[in-house]
Amino acid sequence: GDSVTQMEGPVTLSEEAFLTINCTYTATGYPSLFWYVQYPGEGLQLLLKATKADDKGSNKGFEATYRKETTSFHLEKGSVQVSDSAVYFCASSGAGSYQLTFGKGTKLSVIP
Amino acid sequence: EAGVAQSPRYKIIEKRQSVAFWCNPISGHATLYWYQQILGQGPKLLIQFQNNGVVDDSQLPKDRFSAERLKGVDSTLKIQPAKLEDSAVYLCASSFSGGHEDTQYFGPGTRLTVL
């Protein structure tokens, strides 16, 4: 079945550092890919998505590019802020089954 | 636009008791999902409805879990009897059509503790 693997956390960065959270997927066909974010005490929110190969999703300074050749969708941000501290989930929605398959989540802490 | 509403936000019960969670999706969204999120893991789909019909309930433990979506709007998820391993956050989500490109919008969740 479909699966999503993302880098283990927690990740601690200083403010203005560069962020990369790796995500790879296995799926039949060509899934849509998503990054969701969960801020402390809040529900899951969509951060960005890409629905076909080579698409780049972007939002709030975060970016991720759908790489079919490496089955990856790595999340990047050039300069993180304390307010970016949250848990980040990578997810795929396969063409054969429309359910979201989530990774385990990566907790990011940004310190001033 | 109002988001996905869930209640209660927190629930503490003893094992073998029953519990029910309620979800009201975003208006106009045909597809409704229930997920279980155990601490330290990503959400796992329990059941997916399209309008008031079940699309996928393959991961729902049907001996103790049940769900319904009457009239294709609100939904209720029930656990009877609860086990210790059911302690988790139960998330409801909705999407416009359920296609694989569709964005799912999540509610705040219900945190269940089974003692």
PDB file of C-alpha atoms in Angstrom:
ATOM      1  CA  GLY A   1       0.000   0.000   0.000  1.00  0.00           C
ATOM      2  CA  ASP A   2       0.876   3.667  -0.063  1.00  0.00           C
ATOM      3  CA  SER A   3       3.355   4.966   2.501  1.00  0.00           C
ATOM      4  CA  VAL A   4       5.089   8.199   3.440  1.00  0.00           C
ATOM      5  CA  THR A   5       8.449   8.445   5.199  1.00  0.00           C
ATOM      6  CA  GLN A   6       9.662  11.710   6.664  1.00  0.00           C
ATOM      7  CA  MET A   7      12.737  12.567   8.646  1.00  0.00           C
ATOM      8  CA  GLU A   8      12.632  11.862  12.339  1.00  0.00           C
ATOM      9  CA  GLY A   9      12.532  14.757  14.731  1.00  0.00           C
ATOM     10  CA  PRO A  10      12.698  16.708  16.790  1.00  0.00           C
ATOM     11  CA  VAL A  11      14.531  19.383  14.865  1.00  0.00           C
ATOM     12  CA  THR A  12      15.838  22.443  16.696  1.00  0.00           C
ATOM     13  CA  LEU A  13      17.041  25.470  14.729  1.00  0.00           C
ATOM     14  CA  SER A  14      18.050  28.987  15.529  1.00  0.00           C
ATOM     15  CA  GLU A  15      15.964  31.835  14.132  1.00  0.00           C
ATOM     16  CA  GLU A  16      16.838  32.695  10.495  1.00  0.00           C
ATOM     17  CA  ALA A  17      18.395  29.269   9.861  1.00  0.00           C
ATOM     18  CA  PHE A  18      17.614  27.238   6.719  1.00  0.00           C
ATOM     19  CA  LEU A  19      15.103  24.426   7.107  1.00  0.00           C
ATOM     20  CA  THR A  20      14.805  21.164   5.206  1.00  0.00           C
ATOM     21  CA  ILE A  21      12.445  18.355   6.210  1.00  0.00           C
ATOM     22  CA  ASN A  22      12.812  15.323   3.977  1.00  0.00           C
ATOM     23  CA  CYS A  23       9.807  13.376   2.729  1.00  0.00           C
ATOM     24  CA  THR A  24       9.629  10.400   0.388  1.00  0.00           C
ATOM     25  CA  TYR A  25       6.602   8.419  -0.701  1.00  0.00           C
ATOM     26  CA  THR A  26       5.600   5.131  -2.280  1.00  0.00           C
ATOM     27  CA  ALA A  27       2.351   5.002  -4.204  1.00  0.00           C
ATOM     28  CA  THR A  28       0.745   3.484  -7.248  1.00  0.00           C
ATOM     29  CA  GLY A  29       0.157   5.942 -10.027  1.00  0.00           C
ATOM     30  CA  TYR A  30       0.739   9.630  -9.494  1.00  0.00           C
ATOM     31  CA  PRO A  31      -0.455  10.831  -6.099  1.00  0.00           C
ATOM     32  CA  SER A  32      -1.077  14.368  -4.948  1.00  0.00           C
ATOM     33  CA  LEU A  33       1.332  15.474  -2.224  1.00  0.00           C
ATOM     34  CA  PHE A  34       0.695  17.695   0.768  1.00  0.00           C
ATOM     35  CA  TRP A  35       2.404  19.282   3.721  1.00  0.00           C
ATOM     36  CA  TYR A  36       0.211  19.905   6.740  1.00  0.00           C
ATOM     37  CA  VAL A  37       1.251  21.837   9.859  1.00  0.00           C
ATOM     38  CA  GLN A  38      -0.024  21.488  13.416  1.00  0.00           C
ATOM     39  CA  TYR A  39       0.716  24.448  15.679  1.00  0.00           C
ATOM     40  CA  PRO A  40       0.627  23.875  19.441  1.00  0.00           C
ATOM     41  CA  GLY A  41      -2.939  23.444  20.630  1.00  0.00           C
ATOM     42  CA  GLU A  42      -4.404  23.718  17.139  1.00  0.00           C
ATOM     43  CA  GLY A  43      -5.714  21.391  14.434  1.00  0.00           C
ATOM     44  CA  LEU A  44      -4.014  20.321  11.227  1.00  0.00           C
ATOM     45  CA  GLN A  45      -3.781  23.026   8.579  1.00  0.00           C
ATOM     46  CA  LEU A  46      -2.787  22.668   4.964  1.00  0.00           C
ATOM     47  CA  LEU A  47       0.555  24.372   4.379  1.00  0.00           C
ATOM     48  CA  LEU A  48       1.051  23.621   0.682  1.00  0.00           C
ATOM     49  CA  LYS A  49       0.369  20.999  -1.954  1.00  0.00           C
ATOM     50  CA  ALA A  50       1.387  19.801  -5.413  1.00  0.00           C
ATOM     51  CA  THR A  51      -0.724  17.649  -7.670  1.00  0.00           C
ATOM     52  CA  LYS A  52       1.637  16.633 -10.483  1.00  0.00           C
ATOM     53  CA  ALA A  53       5.311  16.037 -11.159  1.00  0.00           C
ATOM     54  CA  ASP A  54       7.598  19.101 -11.111  1.00  0.00           C
ATOM     55  CA  ASP A  55       4.892  21.246  -9.490  1.00  0.00           C
ATOM     56  CA  LYS A  56       6.149  23.494  -6.713  1.00  0.00           C
ATOM     57  CA  GLY A  57       3.865  24.256  -3.804  1.00  0.00           C
ATOM     58  CA  SER A  58       4.586  27.371  -1.753  1.00  0.00           C
ATOM     59  CA  ASN A  59       3.068  29.258   1.163  1.00  0.00           C
ATOM     60  CA  LYS A  60       4.330  31.493   3.986  1.00  0.00           C
ATOM     61  CA  GLY A  61       7.912  31.219   2.705  1.00  0.00           C
ATOM     62  CA  PHE A  62       7.821  27.408   2.641  1.00  0.00           C
ATOM     63  CA  GLU A  63       8.360  25.508  -0.608  1.00  0.00           C
ATOM     64  CA  ALA A  64       8.283  21.899  -1.762  1.00  0.00           C
ATOM     65  CA  THR A  65       8.782  20.447  -5.250  1.00  0.00           C
ATOM     66  CA  TYR A  66       7.126  17.218  -6.446  1.00  0.00           C
ATOM     67  CA  ARG A  67      10.022  15.061  -7.708  1.00  0.00           C
ATOM     68  CA  LYS A  68       8.716  11.950  -9.441  1.00  0.00           C
ATOM     69  CA  GLU A  69      12.178  10.589 -10.253  1.00  0.00           C
ATOM     70  CA  THR A  70      13.190  10.523  -6.584  1.00  0.00           C
ATOM     71  CA  THR A  71       9.617  10.102  -5.208  1.00  0.00           C
ATOM     72  CA  SER A  72      10.274  13.027  -2.888  1.00  0.00           C
ATOM     73  CA  PHE A  73       8.545  16.170  -1.654  1.00  0.00           C
ATOM     74  CA  HIS A  74      11.046  17.848   0.671  1.00  0.00           C
ATOM     75  CA  LEU A  75       9.916  20.926   2.619  1.00  0.00           C
ATOM     76  CA  GLU A  76      12.244  23.948   2.670  1.00  0.00           C
ATOM     77  CA  LYS A  77      12.294  27.434   4.108  1.00  0.00           C
ATOM     78  CA  GLY A  78      15.144  29.878   3.741  1.00  0.00           C
ATOM     79  CA  SER A  79      14.827  31.646   7.102  1.00  0.00           C
ATOM     80  CA  VAL A  80      12.733  30.170   9.900  1.00  0.00           C
ATOM     81  CA  GLN A  81      11.036  32.201  12.621  1.00  0.00           C
ATOM     82  CA  VAL A  82      10.066  31.316  16.173  1.00  0.00           C
ATOM     83  CA  SER A  83       6.432  31.286  14.990  1.00  0.00           C
ATOM     84  CA  ASP A  84       7.244  28.347  12.668  1.00  0.00           C
ATOM     85  CA  SER A  85       7.620  26.059  15.672  1.00  0.00           C
ATOM     86  CA  ALA A  86       5.108  23.274  15.045  1.00  0.00           C
ATOM     87  CA  VAL A  87       4.759  19.669  13.915  1.00  0.00           C
ATOM     88  CA  TYR A  88       4.950  19.184  10.141  1.00  0.00           C
ATOM     89  CA  PHE A  89       3.299  16.234   8.377  1.00  0.00           C
ATOM     90  CA  CYS A  90       3.933  15.065   4.847  1.00  0.00           C
ATOM     91  CA  ALA A  91       1.012  13.261   3.190  1.00  0.00           C
ATOM     92  CA  SER A  92       0.061  11.656  -0.099  1.00  0.00           C
ATOM     93  CA  SER A  93      -3.307  11.075  -1.704  1.00  0.00           C
ATOM     94  CA  GLY A  94      -3.082   8.220  -4.159  1.00  0.00           C
ATOM     95  CA  ALA A  95      -4.933   8.062  -7.442  1.00  0.00           C
ATOM     96  CA  GLY A  96      -6.293   4.636  -6.580  1.00  0.00           C
ATOM     97  CA  SER A  97      -7.647   5.550  -3.161  1.00  0.00           C
ATOM     98  CA  TYR A  98      -8.420   9.079  -2.183  1.00  0.00           C
ATOM     99  CA  GLN A  99      -7.485   8.781   1.458  1.00  0.00           C
ATOM    100  CA  LEU A 100      -4.540  10.737   2.828  1.00  0.00           C
ATOM    101  CA  THR A 101      -1.564   8.676   3.967  1.00  0.00           C
ATOM    102  CA  PHE A 102       0.499  10.617   6.509  1.00  0.00           C
ATOM    103  CA  GLY A 103       4.079  10.433   7.660  1.00  0.00           C
ATOM    104  CA  LYS A 104       4.793  10.332  11.381  1.00  0.00           C
ATOM    105  CA  GLY A 105       5.407  14.055  11.651  1.00  0.00           C
ATOM    106  CA  THR A 106       8.505  16.137  12.385  1.00  0.00           C
ATOM    107  CA  LYS A 107       8.520  18.481  15.352  1.00  0.00           C
ATOM    108  CA  LEU A 108      10.326  21.736  14.666  1.00  0.00           C
ATOM    109  CA  SER A 109      11.433  24.070  17.426  1.00  0.00           C
ATOM    110  CA  VAL A 110      12.909  27.446  16.508  1.00  0.00           C
ATOM    111  CA  ILE A 111      14.829  29.277  19.223  1.00  0.00           C
ATOM    112  CA  PRO A 112      15.551  33.012  19.249  1.00  0.00           C
TER     113      PRO A 112
ATOM    114  CA  GLU B   1     -16.302  30.564   6.057  1.00  0.00           C
ATOM    115  CA  ALA B   2     -16.812  28.396   9.134  1.00  0.00           C
ATOM    116  CA  GLY B   3     -14.413  25.526   9.545  1.00  0.00           C
ATOM    117  CA  VAL B   4     -14.970  21.929  10.559  1.00  0.00           C
ATOM    118  CA  ALA B   5     -16.560  21.764  14.009  1.00  0.00           C
ATOM    119  CA  GLN B   6     -16.053  18.931  16.465  1.00  0.00           C
ATOM    120  CA  SER B   7     -17.270  18.204  19.961  1.00  0.00           C
ATOM    121  CA  PRO B   8     -16.404  17.498  22.629  1.00  0.00           C
ATOM    122  CA  ARG B   9     -12.795  18.720  22.610  1.00  0.00           C
ATOM    123  CA  TYR B  10     -11.779  16.429  25.450  1.00  0.00           C
ATOM    124  CA  LYS B  11     -13.206  13.239  26.902  1.00  0.00           C
ATOM    125  CA  ILE B  12     -12.014  10.972  29.689  1.00  0.00           C
ATOM    126  CA  ILE B  13     -13.682   7.594  30.171  1.00  0.00           C
ATOM    127  CA  GLU B  14     -12.928   4.254  31.754  1.00  0.00           C
ATOM    128  CA  LYS B  15     -12.285   1.150  29.687  1.00  0.00           C
ATOM    129  CA  ARG B  16     -15.393  -0.730  28.585  1.00  0.00           C
ATOM    130  CA  GLN B  17     -17.446   2.475  28.613  1.00  0.00           C
ATOM    131  CA  SER B  18     -18.913   3.952  25.446  1.00  0.00           C
ATOM    132  CA  VAL B  19     -18.246   7.362  23.900  1.00  0.00           C
ATOM    133  CA  ALA B  20     -19.487   9.359  20.926  1.00  0.00           C
ATOM    134  CA  PHE B  21     -17.917  12.171  18.940  1.00  0.00           C
ATOM    135  CA  TRP B  22     -19.715  14.640  16.706  1.00  0.00           C
ATOM    136  CA  CYS B  23     -18.545  16.431  13.565  1.00  0.00           C
ATOM    137  CA  ASN B  24     -20.072  19.163  11.431  1.00  0.00           C
ATOM    138  CA  PRO B  25     -18.183  19.603   8.140  1.00  0.00           C
ATOM    139  CA  ILE B  26     -17.737  22.723   6.081  1.00  0.00           C
ATOM    140  CA  SER B  27     -20.977  23.622   4.334  1.00  0.00           C
ATOM    141  CA  GLY B  28     -21.178  22.137   0.853  1.00  0.00           C
ATOM    142  CA  HIS B  29     -18.469  19.541   1.370  1.00  0.00           C
ATOM    143  CA  ALA B  30     -19.603  16.160   0.113  1.00  0.00           C
ATOM    144  CA  THR B  31     -16.809  14.089   1.618  1.00  0.00           C
ATOM    145  CA  LEU B  32     -16.232  13.549   5.329  1.00  0.00           C
ATOM    146  CA  TYR B  33     -13.385  11.646   6.982  1.00  0.00           C
ATOM    147  CA  TRP B  34     -12.647  10.367  10.476  1.00  0.00           C
ATOM    148  CA  TYR B  35      -8.996   9.882  11.436  1.00  0.00           C
ATOM    149  CA  GLN B  36      -7.345   8.490  14.547  1.00  0.00           C
ATOM    150  CA  GLN B  37      -4.095  10.136  15.628  1.00  0.00           C
ATOM    151  CA  ILE B  38      -2.121   8.294  18.295  1.00  0.00           C
ATOM    152  CA  LEU B  39       0.499  10.338  20.122  1.00  0.00           C
ATOM    153  CA  GLY B  40       3.699  10.617  18.095  1.00  0.00           C
ATOM    154  CA  GLN B  41       2.155   9.304  14.880  1.00  0.00           C
ATOM    155  CA  GLY B  42       0.453  10.718  11.831  1.00  0.00           C
ATOM    156  CA  PRO B  43      -3.324  10.494  11.468  1.00  0.00           C
ATOM    157  CA  LYS B  44      -4.741   7.198  10.220  1.00  0.00           C
ATOM    158  CA  LEU B  45      -7.991   7.077   8.265  1.00  0.00           C
ATOM    159  CA  LEU B  46     -10.823   5.208   9.983  1.00  0.00           C
ATOM    160  CA  ILE B  47     -13.720   5.879   7.618  1.00  0.00           C
ATOM    161  CA  GLN B  48     -14.602   8.025   4.610  1.00  0.00           C
ATOM    162  CA  PHE B  49     -18.130   9.098   3.618  1.00  0.00           C
ATOM    163  CA  GLN B  50     -19.265  10.481   0.282  1.00  0.00           C
ATOM    164  CA  ASN B  51     -22.526  12.282   1.062  1.00  0.00           C
ATOM    165  CA  ASN B  52     -24.214   9.732   3.362  1.00  0.00           C
ATOM    166  CA  GLY B  53     -22.617   6.611   1.858  1.00  0.00           C
ATOM    167  CA  VAL B  54     -19.465   4.856   3.099  1.00  0.00           C
ATOM    168  CA  VAL B  55     -16.574   4.905   0.597  1.00  0.00           C
ATOM    169  CA  ASP B  56     -13.869   3.271   2.696  1.00  0.00           C
ATOM    170  CA  ASP B  57     -14.081   1.744   6.171  1.00  0.00           C
ATOM    171  CA  SER B  58     -11.368  -0.873   5.735  1.00  0.00           C
ATOM    172  CA  GLN B  59      -9.381   0.372   8.756  1.00  0.00           C
ATOM    173  CA  LEU B  60     -12.333   0.819  11.096  1.00  0.00           C
ATOM    174  CA  PRO B  61     -12.373  -1.767  13.934  1.00  0.00           C
ATOM    175  CA  LYS B  62     -15.974  -2.682  13.331  1.00  0.00           C
ATOM    176  CA  ASP B  63     -16.319  -4.833  16.420  1.00  0.00           C
ATOM    177  CA  ARG B  64     -16.220  -1.685  18.568  1.00  0.00           C
ATOM    178  CA  PHE B  65     -16.297   1.380  16.303  1.00  0.00           C
ATOM    179  CA  SER B  66     -19.276   2.626  14.328  1.00  0.00           C
ATOM    180  CA  ALA B  67     -19.962   5.787  12.380  1.00  0.00           C
ATOM    181  CA  GLU B  68     -22.869   7.316  10.566  1.00  0.00           C
ATOM    182  CA  ARG B  69     -23.556  10.382   8.490  1.00  0.00           C
ATOM    183  CA  LEU B  70     -27.258  10.933   8.385  1.00  0.00           C
ATOM    184  CA  LYS B  71     -28.593  13.274   5.684  1.00  0.00           C
ATOM    185  CA  GLY B  72     -25.094  13.671   4.295  1.00  0.00           C
ATOM    186  CA  VAL B  73     -24.074  16.461   6.664  1.00  0.00           C
ATOM    187  CA  ASP B  74     -23.181  15.870  10.341  1.00  0.00           C
ATOM    188  CA  SER B  75     -21.473  12.694  11.419  1.00  0.00           C
ATOM    189  CA  THR B  76     -21.095  10.730  14.654  1.00  0.00           C
ATOM    190  CA  LEU B  77     -18.302   8.306  15.538  1.00  0.00           C
ATOM    191  CA  LYS B  78     -18.955   5.893  18.401  1.00  0.00           C
ATOM    192  CA  ILE B  79     -16.718   3.542  20.354  1.00  0.00           C
ATOM    193  CA  GLN B  80     -18.350   0.783  22.392  1.00  0.00           C
ATOM    194  CA  PRO B  81     -16.732  -0.636  24.467  1.00  0.00           C
ATOM    195  CA  ALA B  82     -13.569   1.461  24.681  1.00  0.00           C
ATOM    196  CA  LYS B  83     -10.130  -0.073  25.234  1.00  0.00           C
ATOM    197  CA  LEU B  84      -6.988   1.521  26.636  1.00  0.00           C
ATOM    198  CA  GLU B  85      -5.408   1.539  23.154  1.00  0.00           C
ATOM    199  CA  ASP B  86      -8.225   3.781  21.872  1.00  0.00           C
ATOM    200  CA  SER B  87      -6.633   6.740  23.673  1.00  0.00           C
ATOM    201  CA  ALA B  88      -5.900   9.145  20.828  1.00  0.00           C
ATOM    202  CA  VAL B  89      -7.046  12.319  19.128  1.00  0.00           C
ATOM    203  CA  TYR B  90      -9.973  11.752  16.786  1.00  0.00           C
ATOM    204  CA  LEU B  91      -9.938  14.115  13.848  1.00  0.00           C
ATOM    205  CA  CYS B  92     -12.752  14.909  11.489  1.00  0.00           C
ATOM    206  CA  ALA B  93     -11.998  16.364   8.073  1.00  0.00           C
ATOM    207  CA  SER B  94     -14.047  17.335   5.039  1.00  0.00           C
ATOM    208  CA  SER B  95     -13.361  18.072   1.392  1.00  0.00           C
ATOM    209  CA  PHE B  96     -15.443  19.400  -1.462  1.00  0.00           C
ATOM    210  CA  SER B  97     -15.573  16.354  -3.705  1.00  0.00           C
ATOM    211  CA  GLY B  98     -13.166  13.715  -2.364  1.00  0.00           C
ATOM    212  CA  GLY B  99     -10.890  13.697  -5.387  1.00  0.00           C
ATOM    213  CA  HIS B 100      -7.217  12.925  -4.767  1.00  0.00           C
ATOM    214  CA  GLU B 101      -6.258  16.530  -5.558  1.00  0.00           C
ATOM    215  CA  ASP B 102      -8.793  17.882  -3.104  1.00  0.00           C
ATOM    216  CA  THR B 103      -7.658  19.623   0.052  1.00  0.00           C
ATOM    217  CA  GLN B 104      -8.968  18.107   3.250  1.00  0.00           C
ATOM    218  CA  TYR B 105      -9.857  20.591   5.989  1.00  0.00           C
ATOM    219  CA  PHE B 106      -9.471  19.362   9.534  1.00  0.00           C
ATOM    220  CA  GLY B 107     -11.355  20.138  12.704  1.00  0.00           C
ATOM    221  CA  PRO B 108      -9.617  20.747  16.055  1.00  0.00           C
ATOM    222  CA  GLY B 109     -10.038  17.120  17.122  1.00  0.00           C
ATOM    223  CA  THR B 110     -11.348  15.334  20.202  1.00  0.00           C
ATOM    224  CA  ARG B 111      -8.727  14.095  22.628  1.00  0.00           C
ATOM    225  CA  LEU B 112      -9.896  10.813  24.167  1.00  0.00           C
ATOM    226  CA  THR B 113      -8.262   9.352  27.260  1.00  0.00           C
ATOM    227  CA  VAL B 114      -9.284   5.835  28.270  1.00  0.00           C
ATOM    228  CA  LEU B 115      -8.342   4.909  31.852  1.00  0.00           C
TER     229      LEU B 115
END
